[in-house]
mmCIF file of C-alpha atoms and ligand atoms in Angstrom:
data_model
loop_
_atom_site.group_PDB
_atom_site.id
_atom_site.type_symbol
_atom_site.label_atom_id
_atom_site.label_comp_id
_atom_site.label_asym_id
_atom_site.label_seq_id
_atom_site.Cartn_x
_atom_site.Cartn_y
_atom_site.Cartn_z
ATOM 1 C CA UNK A 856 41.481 31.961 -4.259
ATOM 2 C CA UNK A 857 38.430 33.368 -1.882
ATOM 3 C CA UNK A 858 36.941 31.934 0.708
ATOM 4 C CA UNK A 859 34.946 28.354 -0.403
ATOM 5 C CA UNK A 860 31.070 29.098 -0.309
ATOM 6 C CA UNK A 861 29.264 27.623 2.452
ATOM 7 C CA UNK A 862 27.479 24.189 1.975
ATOM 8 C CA UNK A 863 23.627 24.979 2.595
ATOM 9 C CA UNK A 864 22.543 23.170 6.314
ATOM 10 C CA UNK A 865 19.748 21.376 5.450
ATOM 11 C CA UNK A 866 16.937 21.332 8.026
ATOM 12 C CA UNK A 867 15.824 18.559 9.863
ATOM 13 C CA UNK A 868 12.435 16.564 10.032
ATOM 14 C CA UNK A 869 13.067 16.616 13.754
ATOM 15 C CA UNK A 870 13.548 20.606 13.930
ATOM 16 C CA UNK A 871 9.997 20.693 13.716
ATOM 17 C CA UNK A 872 10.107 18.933 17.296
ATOM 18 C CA UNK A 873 12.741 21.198 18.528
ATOM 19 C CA UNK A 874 10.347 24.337 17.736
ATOM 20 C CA UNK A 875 7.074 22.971 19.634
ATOM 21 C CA UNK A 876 9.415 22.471 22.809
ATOM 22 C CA UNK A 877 10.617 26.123 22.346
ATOM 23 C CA UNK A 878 6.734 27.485 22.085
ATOM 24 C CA UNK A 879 7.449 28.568 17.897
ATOM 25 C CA UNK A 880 5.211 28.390 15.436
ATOM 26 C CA UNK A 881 5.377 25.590 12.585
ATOM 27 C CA UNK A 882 4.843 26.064 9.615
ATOM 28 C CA UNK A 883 4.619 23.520 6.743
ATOM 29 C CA UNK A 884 3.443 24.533 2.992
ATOM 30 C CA UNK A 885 3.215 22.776 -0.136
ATOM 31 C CA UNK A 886 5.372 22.396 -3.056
ATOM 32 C CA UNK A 887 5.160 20.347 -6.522
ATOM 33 C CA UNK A 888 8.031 21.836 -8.444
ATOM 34 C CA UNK A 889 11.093 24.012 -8.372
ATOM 35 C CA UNK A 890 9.105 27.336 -8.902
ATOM 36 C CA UNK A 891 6.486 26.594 -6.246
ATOM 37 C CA UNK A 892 9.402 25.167 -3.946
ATOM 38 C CA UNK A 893 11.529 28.539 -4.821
ATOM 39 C CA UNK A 894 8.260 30.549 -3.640
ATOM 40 C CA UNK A 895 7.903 29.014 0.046
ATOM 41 C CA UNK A 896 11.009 28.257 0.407
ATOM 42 C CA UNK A 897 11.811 32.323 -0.032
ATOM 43 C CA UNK A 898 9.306 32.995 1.725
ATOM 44 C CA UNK A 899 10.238 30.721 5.384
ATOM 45 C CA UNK A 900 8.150 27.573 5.573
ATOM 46 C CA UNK A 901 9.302 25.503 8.123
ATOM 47 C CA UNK A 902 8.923 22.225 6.267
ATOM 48 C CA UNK A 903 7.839 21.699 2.615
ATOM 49 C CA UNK A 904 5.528 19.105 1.872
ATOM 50 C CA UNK A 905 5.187 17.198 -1.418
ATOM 51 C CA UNK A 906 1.857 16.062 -0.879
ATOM 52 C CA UNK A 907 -0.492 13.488 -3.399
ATOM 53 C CA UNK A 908 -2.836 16.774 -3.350
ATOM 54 C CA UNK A 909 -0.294 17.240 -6.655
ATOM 55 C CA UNK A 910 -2.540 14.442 -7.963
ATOM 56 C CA UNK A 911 -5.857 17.329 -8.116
ATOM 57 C CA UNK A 912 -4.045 20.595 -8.032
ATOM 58 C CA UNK A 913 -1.514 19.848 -10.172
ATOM 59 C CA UNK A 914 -2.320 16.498 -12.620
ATOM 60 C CA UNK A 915 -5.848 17.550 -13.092
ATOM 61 C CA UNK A 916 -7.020 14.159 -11.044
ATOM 62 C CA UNK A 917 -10.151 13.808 -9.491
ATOM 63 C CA UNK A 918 -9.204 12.674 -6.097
ATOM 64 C CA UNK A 919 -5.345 11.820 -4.829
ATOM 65 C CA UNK A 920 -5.564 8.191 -5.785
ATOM 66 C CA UNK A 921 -4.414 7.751 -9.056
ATOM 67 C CA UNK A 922 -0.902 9.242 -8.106
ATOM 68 C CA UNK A 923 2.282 7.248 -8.513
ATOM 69 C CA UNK A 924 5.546 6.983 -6.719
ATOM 70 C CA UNK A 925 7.045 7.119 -9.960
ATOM 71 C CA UNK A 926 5.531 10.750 -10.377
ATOM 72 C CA UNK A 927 6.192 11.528 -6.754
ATOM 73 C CA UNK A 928 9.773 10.954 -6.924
ATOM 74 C CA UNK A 929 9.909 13.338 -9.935
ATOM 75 C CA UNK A 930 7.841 16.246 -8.036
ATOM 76 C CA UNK A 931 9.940 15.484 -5.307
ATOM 77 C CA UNK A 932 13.648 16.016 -6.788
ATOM 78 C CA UNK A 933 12.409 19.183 -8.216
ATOM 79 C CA UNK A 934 11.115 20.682 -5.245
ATOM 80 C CA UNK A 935 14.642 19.929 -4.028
ATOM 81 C CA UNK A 936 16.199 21.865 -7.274
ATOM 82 C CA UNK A 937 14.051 25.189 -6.453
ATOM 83 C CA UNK A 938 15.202 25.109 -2.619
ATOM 84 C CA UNK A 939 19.094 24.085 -3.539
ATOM 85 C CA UNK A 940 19.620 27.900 -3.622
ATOM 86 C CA UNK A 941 18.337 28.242 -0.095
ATOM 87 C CA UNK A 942 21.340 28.602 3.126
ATOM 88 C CA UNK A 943 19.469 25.839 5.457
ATOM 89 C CA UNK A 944 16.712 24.851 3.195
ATOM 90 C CA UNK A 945 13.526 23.393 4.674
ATOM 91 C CA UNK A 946 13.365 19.721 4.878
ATOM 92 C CA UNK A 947 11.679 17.864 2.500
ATOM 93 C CA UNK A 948 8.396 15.472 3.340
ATOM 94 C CA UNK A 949 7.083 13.368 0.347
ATOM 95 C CA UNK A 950 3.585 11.545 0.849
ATOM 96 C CA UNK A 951 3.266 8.290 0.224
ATOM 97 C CA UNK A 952 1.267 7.604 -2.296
ATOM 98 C CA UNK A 953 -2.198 5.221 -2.592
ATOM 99 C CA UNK A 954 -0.936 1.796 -2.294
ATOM 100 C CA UNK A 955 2.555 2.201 -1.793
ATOM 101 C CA UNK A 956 2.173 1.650 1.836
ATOM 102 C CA UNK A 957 -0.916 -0.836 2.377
ATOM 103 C CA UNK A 958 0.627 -4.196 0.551
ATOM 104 C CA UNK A 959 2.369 -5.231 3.123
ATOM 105 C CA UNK A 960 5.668 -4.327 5.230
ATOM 106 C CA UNK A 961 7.904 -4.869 2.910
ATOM 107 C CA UNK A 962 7.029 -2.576 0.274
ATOM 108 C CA UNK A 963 6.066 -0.119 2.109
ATOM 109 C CA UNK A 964 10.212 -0.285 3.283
ATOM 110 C CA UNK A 965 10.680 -0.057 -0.148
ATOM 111 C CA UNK A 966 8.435 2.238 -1.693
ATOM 112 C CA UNK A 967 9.454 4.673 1.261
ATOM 113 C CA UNK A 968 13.298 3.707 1.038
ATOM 114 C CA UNK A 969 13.511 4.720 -2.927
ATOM 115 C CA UNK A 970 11.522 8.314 -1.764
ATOM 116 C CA UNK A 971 14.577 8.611 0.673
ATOM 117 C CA UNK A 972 16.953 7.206 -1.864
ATOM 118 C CA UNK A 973 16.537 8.759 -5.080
ATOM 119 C CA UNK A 974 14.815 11.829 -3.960
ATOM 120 C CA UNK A 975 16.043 14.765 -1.588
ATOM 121 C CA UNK A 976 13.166 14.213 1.135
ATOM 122 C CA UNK A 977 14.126 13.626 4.331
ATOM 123 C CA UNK A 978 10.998 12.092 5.504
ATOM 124 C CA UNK A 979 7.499 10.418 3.993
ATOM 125 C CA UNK A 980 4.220 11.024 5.368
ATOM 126 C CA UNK A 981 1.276 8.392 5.505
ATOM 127 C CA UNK A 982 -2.409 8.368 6.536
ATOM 128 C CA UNK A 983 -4.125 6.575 8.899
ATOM 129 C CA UNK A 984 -3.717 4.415 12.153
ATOM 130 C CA UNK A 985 -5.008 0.987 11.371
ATOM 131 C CA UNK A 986 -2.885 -2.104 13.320
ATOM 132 C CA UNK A 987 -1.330 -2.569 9.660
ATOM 133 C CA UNK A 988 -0.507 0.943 9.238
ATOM 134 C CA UNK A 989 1.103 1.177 12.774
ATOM 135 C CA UNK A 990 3.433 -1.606 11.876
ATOM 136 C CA UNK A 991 4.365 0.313 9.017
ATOM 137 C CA UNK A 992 5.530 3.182 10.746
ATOM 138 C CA UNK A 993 7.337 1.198 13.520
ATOM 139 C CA UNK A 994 9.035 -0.447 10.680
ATOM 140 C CA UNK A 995 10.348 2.625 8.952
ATOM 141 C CA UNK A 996 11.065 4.148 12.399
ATOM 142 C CA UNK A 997 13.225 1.520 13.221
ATOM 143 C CA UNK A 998 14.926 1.903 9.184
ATOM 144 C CA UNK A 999 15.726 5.187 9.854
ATOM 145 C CA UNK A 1000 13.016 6.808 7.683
ATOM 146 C CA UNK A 1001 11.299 9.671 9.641
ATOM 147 C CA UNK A 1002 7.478 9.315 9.271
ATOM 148 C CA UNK A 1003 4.498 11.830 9.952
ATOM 149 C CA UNK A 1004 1.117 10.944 10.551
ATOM 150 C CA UNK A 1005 -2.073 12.367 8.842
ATOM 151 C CA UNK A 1006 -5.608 11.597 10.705
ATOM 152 C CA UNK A 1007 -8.868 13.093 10.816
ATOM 153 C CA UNK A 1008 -10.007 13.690 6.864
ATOM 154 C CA UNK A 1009 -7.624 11.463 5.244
ATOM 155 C CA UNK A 1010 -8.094 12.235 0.995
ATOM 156 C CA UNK A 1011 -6.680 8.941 0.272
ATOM 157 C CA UNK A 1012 -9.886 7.139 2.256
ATOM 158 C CA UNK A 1013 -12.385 9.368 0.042
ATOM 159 C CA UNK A 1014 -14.602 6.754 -0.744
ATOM 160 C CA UNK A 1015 -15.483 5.894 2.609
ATOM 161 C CA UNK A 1016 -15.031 9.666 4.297
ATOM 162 C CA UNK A 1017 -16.075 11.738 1.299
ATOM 163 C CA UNK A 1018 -14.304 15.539 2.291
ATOM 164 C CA UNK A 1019 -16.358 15.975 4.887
ATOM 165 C CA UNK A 1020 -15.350 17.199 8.798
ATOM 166 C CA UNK A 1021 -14.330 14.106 10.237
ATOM 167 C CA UNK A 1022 -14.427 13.080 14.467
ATOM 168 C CA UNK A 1023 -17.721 14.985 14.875
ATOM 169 C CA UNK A 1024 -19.073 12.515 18.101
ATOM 170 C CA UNK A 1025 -17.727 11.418 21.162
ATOM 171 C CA UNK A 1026 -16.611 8.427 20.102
ATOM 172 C CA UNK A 1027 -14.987 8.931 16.670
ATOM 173 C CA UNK A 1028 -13.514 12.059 19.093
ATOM 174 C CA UNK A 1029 -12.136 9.491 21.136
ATOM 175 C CA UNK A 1030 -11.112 6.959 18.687
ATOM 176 C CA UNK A 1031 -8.839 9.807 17.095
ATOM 177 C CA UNK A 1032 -7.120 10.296 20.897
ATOM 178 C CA UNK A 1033 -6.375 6.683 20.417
ATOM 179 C CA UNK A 1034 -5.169 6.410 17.059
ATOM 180 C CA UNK A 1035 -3.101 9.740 17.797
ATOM 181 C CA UNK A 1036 -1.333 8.569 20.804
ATOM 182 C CA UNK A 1037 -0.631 5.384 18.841
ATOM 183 C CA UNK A 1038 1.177 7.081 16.359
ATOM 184 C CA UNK A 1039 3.525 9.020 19.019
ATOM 185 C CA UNK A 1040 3.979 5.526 20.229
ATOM 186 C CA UNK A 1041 4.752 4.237 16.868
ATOM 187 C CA UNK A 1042 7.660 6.994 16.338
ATOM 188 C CA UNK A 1043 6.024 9.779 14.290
ATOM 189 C CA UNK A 1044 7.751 12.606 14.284
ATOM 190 C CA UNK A 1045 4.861 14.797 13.944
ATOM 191 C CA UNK A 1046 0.998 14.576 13.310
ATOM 192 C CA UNK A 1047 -0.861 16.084 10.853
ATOM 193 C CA UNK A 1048 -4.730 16.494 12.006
ATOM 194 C CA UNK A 1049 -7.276 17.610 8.725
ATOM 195 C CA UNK A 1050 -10.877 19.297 8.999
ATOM 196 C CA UNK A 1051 -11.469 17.783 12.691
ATOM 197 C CA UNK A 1052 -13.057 20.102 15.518
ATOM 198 C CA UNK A 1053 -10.842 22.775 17.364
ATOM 199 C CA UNK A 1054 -10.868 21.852 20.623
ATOM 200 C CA UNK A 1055 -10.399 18.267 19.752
ATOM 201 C CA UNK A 1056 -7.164 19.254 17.575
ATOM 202 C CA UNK A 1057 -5.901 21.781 20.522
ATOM 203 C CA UNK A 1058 -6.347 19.252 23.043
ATOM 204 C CA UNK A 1059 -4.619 16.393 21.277
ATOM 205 C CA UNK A 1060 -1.654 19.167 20.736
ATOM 206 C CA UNK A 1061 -1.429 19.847 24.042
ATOM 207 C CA UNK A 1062 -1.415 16.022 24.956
ATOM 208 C CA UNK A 1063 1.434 14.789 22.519
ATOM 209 C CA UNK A 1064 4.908 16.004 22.921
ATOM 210 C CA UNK A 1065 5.117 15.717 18.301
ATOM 211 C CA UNK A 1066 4.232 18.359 16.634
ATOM 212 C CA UNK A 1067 0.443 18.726 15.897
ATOM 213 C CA UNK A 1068 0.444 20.295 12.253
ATOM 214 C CA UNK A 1069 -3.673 21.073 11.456
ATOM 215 C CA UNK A 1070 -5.208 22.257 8.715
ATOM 216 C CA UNK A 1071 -8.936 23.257 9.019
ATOM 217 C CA UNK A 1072 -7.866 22.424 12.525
ATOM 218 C CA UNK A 1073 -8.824 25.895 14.294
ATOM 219 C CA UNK A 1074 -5.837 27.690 16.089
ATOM 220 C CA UNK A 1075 -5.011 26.059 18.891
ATOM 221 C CA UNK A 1076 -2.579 23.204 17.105
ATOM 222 C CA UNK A 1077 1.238 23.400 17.250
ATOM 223 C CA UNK A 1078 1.469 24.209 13.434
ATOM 224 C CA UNK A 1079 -0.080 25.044 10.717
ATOM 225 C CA UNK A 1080 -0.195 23.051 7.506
ATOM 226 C CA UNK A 1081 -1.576 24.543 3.666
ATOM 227 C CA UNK A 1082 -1.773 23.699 0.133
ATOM 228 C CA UNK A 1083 -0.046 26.669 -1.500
ATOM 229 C CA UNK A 1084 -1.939 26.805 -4.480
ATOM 230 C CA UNK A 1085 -5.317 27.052 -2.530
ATOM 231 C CA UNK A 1086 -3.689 29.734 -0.329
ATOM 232 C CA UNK A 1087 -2.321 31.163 -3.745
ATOM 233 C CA UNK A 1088 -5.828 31.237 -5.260
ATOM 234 C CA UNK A 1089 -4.420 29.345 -8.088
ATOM 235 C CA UNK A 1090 -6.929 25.780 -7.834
ATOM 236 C CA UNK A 1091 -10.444 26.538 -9.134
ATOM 237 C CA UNK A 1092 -11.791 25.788 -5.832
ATOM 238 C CA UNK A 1093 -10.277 26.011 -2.550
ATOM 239 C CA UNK A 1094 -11.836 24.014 0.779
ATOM 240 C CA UNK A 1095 -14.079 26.101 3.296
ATOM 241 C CA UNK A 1096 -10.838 25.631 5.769
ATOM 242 C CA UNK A 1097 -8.159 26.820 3.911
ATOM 243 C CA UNK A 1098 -9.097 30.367 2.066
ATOM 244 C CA UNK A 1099 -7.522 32.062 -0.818
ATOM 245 C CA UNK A 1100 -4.799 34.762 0.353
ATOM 246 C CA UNK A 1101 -5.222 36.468 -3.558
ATOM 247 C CA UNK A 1102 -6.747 35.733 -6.101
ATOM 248 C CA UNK A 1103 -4.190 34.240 -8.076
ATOM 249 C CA UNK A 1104 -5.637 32.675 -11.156
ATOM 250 C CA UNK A 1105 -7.783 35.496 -11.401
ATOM 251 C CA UNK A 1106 -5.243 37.647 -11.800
ATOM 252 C CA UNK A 1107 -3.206 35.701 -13.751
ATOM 253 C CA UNK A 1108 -5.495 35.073 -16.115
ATOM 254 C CA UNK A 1109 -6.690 38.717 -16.495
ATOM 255 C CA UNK A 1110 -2.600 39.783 -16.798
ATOM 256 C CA UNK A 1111 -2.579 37.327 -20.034
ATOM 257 C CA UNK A 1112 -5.592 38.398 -21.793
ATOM 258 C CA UNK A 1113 -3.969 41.906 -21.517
ATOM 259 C CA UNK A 1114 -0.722 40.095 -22.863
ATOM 260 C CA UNK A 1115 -2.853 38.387 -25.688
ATOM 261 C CA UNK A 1116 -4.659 41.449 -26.513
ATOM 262 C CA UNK A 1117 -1.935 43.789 -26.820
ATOM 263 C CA UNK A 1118 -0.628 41.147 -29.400
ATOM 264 C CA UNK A 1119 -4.132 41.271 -31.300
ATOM 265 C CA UNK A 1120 -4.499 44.986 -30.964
ATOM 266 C CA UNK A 1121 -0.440 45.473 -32.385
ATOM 267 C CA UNK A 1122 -1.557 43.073 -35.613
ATOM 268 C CA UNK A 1123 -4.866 44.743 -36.555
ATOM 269 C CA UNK A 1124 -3.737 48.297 -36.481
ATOM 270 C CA UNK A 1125 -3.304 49.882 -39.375
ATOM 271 C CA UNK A 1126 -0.015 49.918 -41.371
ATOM 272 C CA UNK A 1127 1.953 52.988 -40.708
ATOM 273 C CA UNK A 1128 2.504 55.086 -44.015
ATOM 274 C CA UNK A 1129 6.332 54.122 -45.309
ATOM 275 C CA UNK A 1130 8.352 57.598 -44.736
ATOM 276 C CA UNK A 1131 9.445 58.995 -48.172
ATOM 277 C CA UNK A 1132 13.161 57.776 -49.129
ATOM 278 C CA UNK A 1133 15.390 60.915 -48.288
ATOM 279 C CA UNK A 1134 16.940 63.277 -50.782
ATOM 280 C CA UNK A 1135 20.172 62.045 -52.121
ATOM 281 C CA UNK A 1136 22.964 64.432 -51.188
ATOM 282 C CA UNK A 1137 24.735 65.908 -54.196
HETATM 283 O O1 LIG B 2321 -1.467 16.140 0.171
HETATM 284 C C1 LIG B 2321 -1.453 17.173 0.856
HETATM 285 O O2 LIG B 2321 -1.250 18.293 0.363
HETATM 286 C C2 LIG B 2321 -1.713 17.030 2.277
HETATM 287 C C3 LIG B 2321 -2.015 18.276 3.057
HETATM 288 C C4 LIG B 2321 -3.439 18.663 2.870
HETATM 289 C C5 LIG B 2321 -1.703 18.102 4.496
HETATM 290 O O3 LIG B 2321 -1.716 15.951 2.776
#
């Protein structure tokens, strides 16, 4: 019998930590399904988030609000199918979606308890810093459920914040410094900080020993985090922060309009001439 194949390692929310201290970059991308997990798995992420931006890129919503754990869950134990290949696949962060975090303590326990349960994340992620949403986290802290924080433009407050560059003056500037230490203090184990000024995302990285994760948050934060199908071109539009790295869907679409042409072209040519029946042999 030959040697037994090693068990893949599974990463650690907490790595994430471990590679701030040592000066590394982060780096966190998307996933919403075994193929897209395969892809950034492959290709290193540090982290792979399930985020409710499934809900538009994916689902064909409008905003990330109609979402449901239900359909979370099942995004979520595929990513884990496409990575199960991987040595020491990337942990696994699933958002929270709308709702299943703002009725109350107790189901948000629960809501975030079946993620870790009958999914393969390793962690949940949930926006805001509101007194109610701080006793969340310190809740499923102290249940052994790793949480990160999302501030700054936070899609699931859309019709309040629109998609707009959030923390623009002073104050909001320092009202974010507040809600960020807050959620250090309230056991995230990292931050992420969208479409909010540079220097006010570098400086809050440089003040909290979590990871800062930004996106559309200049350079200067401890990681970086994107939605792979804008950085894949694939969504009809991406956001001014977050460029396409190809152009995707147009090439995807032009390689199967080839594909449907060539079948066209192959049924509307003309009928080769039958060759003659050969001589029988005497
Ligand atoms: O849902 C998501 O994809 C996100 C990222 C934009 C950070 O929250």
């Amino acid at each position: 019998m030959g040697p037994a194949a090693a068990s893949p390692v599974p990463q650690r929310p907490g790595d994430l930590a471990r590679r701030k201290q040592a000066g590394l970059a982060i780096t966190v991308l998307t996933a919403w399904d075994a193929l897209s997990a395969a892809l950034v798995g492959e290709a290193g992420a540090d982290a792979v988030l399930v985020g409710d931006s499934l809900a538009m890129t994916v689902l064909g919503h409008a905003t990330t609000l109609p979402v449901t754990l239900e359909e979370m869950l099942h995004h979520c134990r595929a990513v884990g199918r496409g990575l199960s290949g991987l040595a020491s696949p990337p942990s696994i962060i699933c958002d929270l979606p709308f709702l299943s975090y703002q009725c109350g303590i107790d189901a948000a326990v629960a809501a975030a308890g079946r993620v870790l349960k009958e999914s393969p994340a390793a962690a949940v992620k949930l926006e805001g810093a509101e007194p109610e949403t701080l006793a969340v986290i310190d809740r499923l802290v102290r249940t052994g459920i790793p949480v990160m924080g999302h501030l700054g433009l936070t899609p699931q407050a859309v019709h309040q914040l629109g998609y707009r560059r959030q923390a623009n003056e002073p104050a909001a500037q320092e009202k974010l410094r507040r809600q960020a230490d807050a959620l250090e203090a309230a056991g995230c184990f990292a931050l992420v900080l969208e479409h909010v000024p540079a220097e006010l995302a570098s400086g809050i990285s440089r003040a909290l020993r979590i990871p800062v994760i930004g996106i559309g948050a200049g350079d200067g934060c401890d990681g970086q985090v994107r939605v792979t199908a804008d950085l894949l071109g694939l969504t009809p539009r991406q956001p001014p922060f977050s460029p396409p790295l190809i152009d995707g869907r147009g090439q995807a679409v032009e390689a199967l309009r080839g594909w449907i042409g060539a079948q066209q072209a192959a049924r509307s040519a003309p009928p080769t001439t039958p060759a003659a029946p050969a001589a029988p042999h005497c």
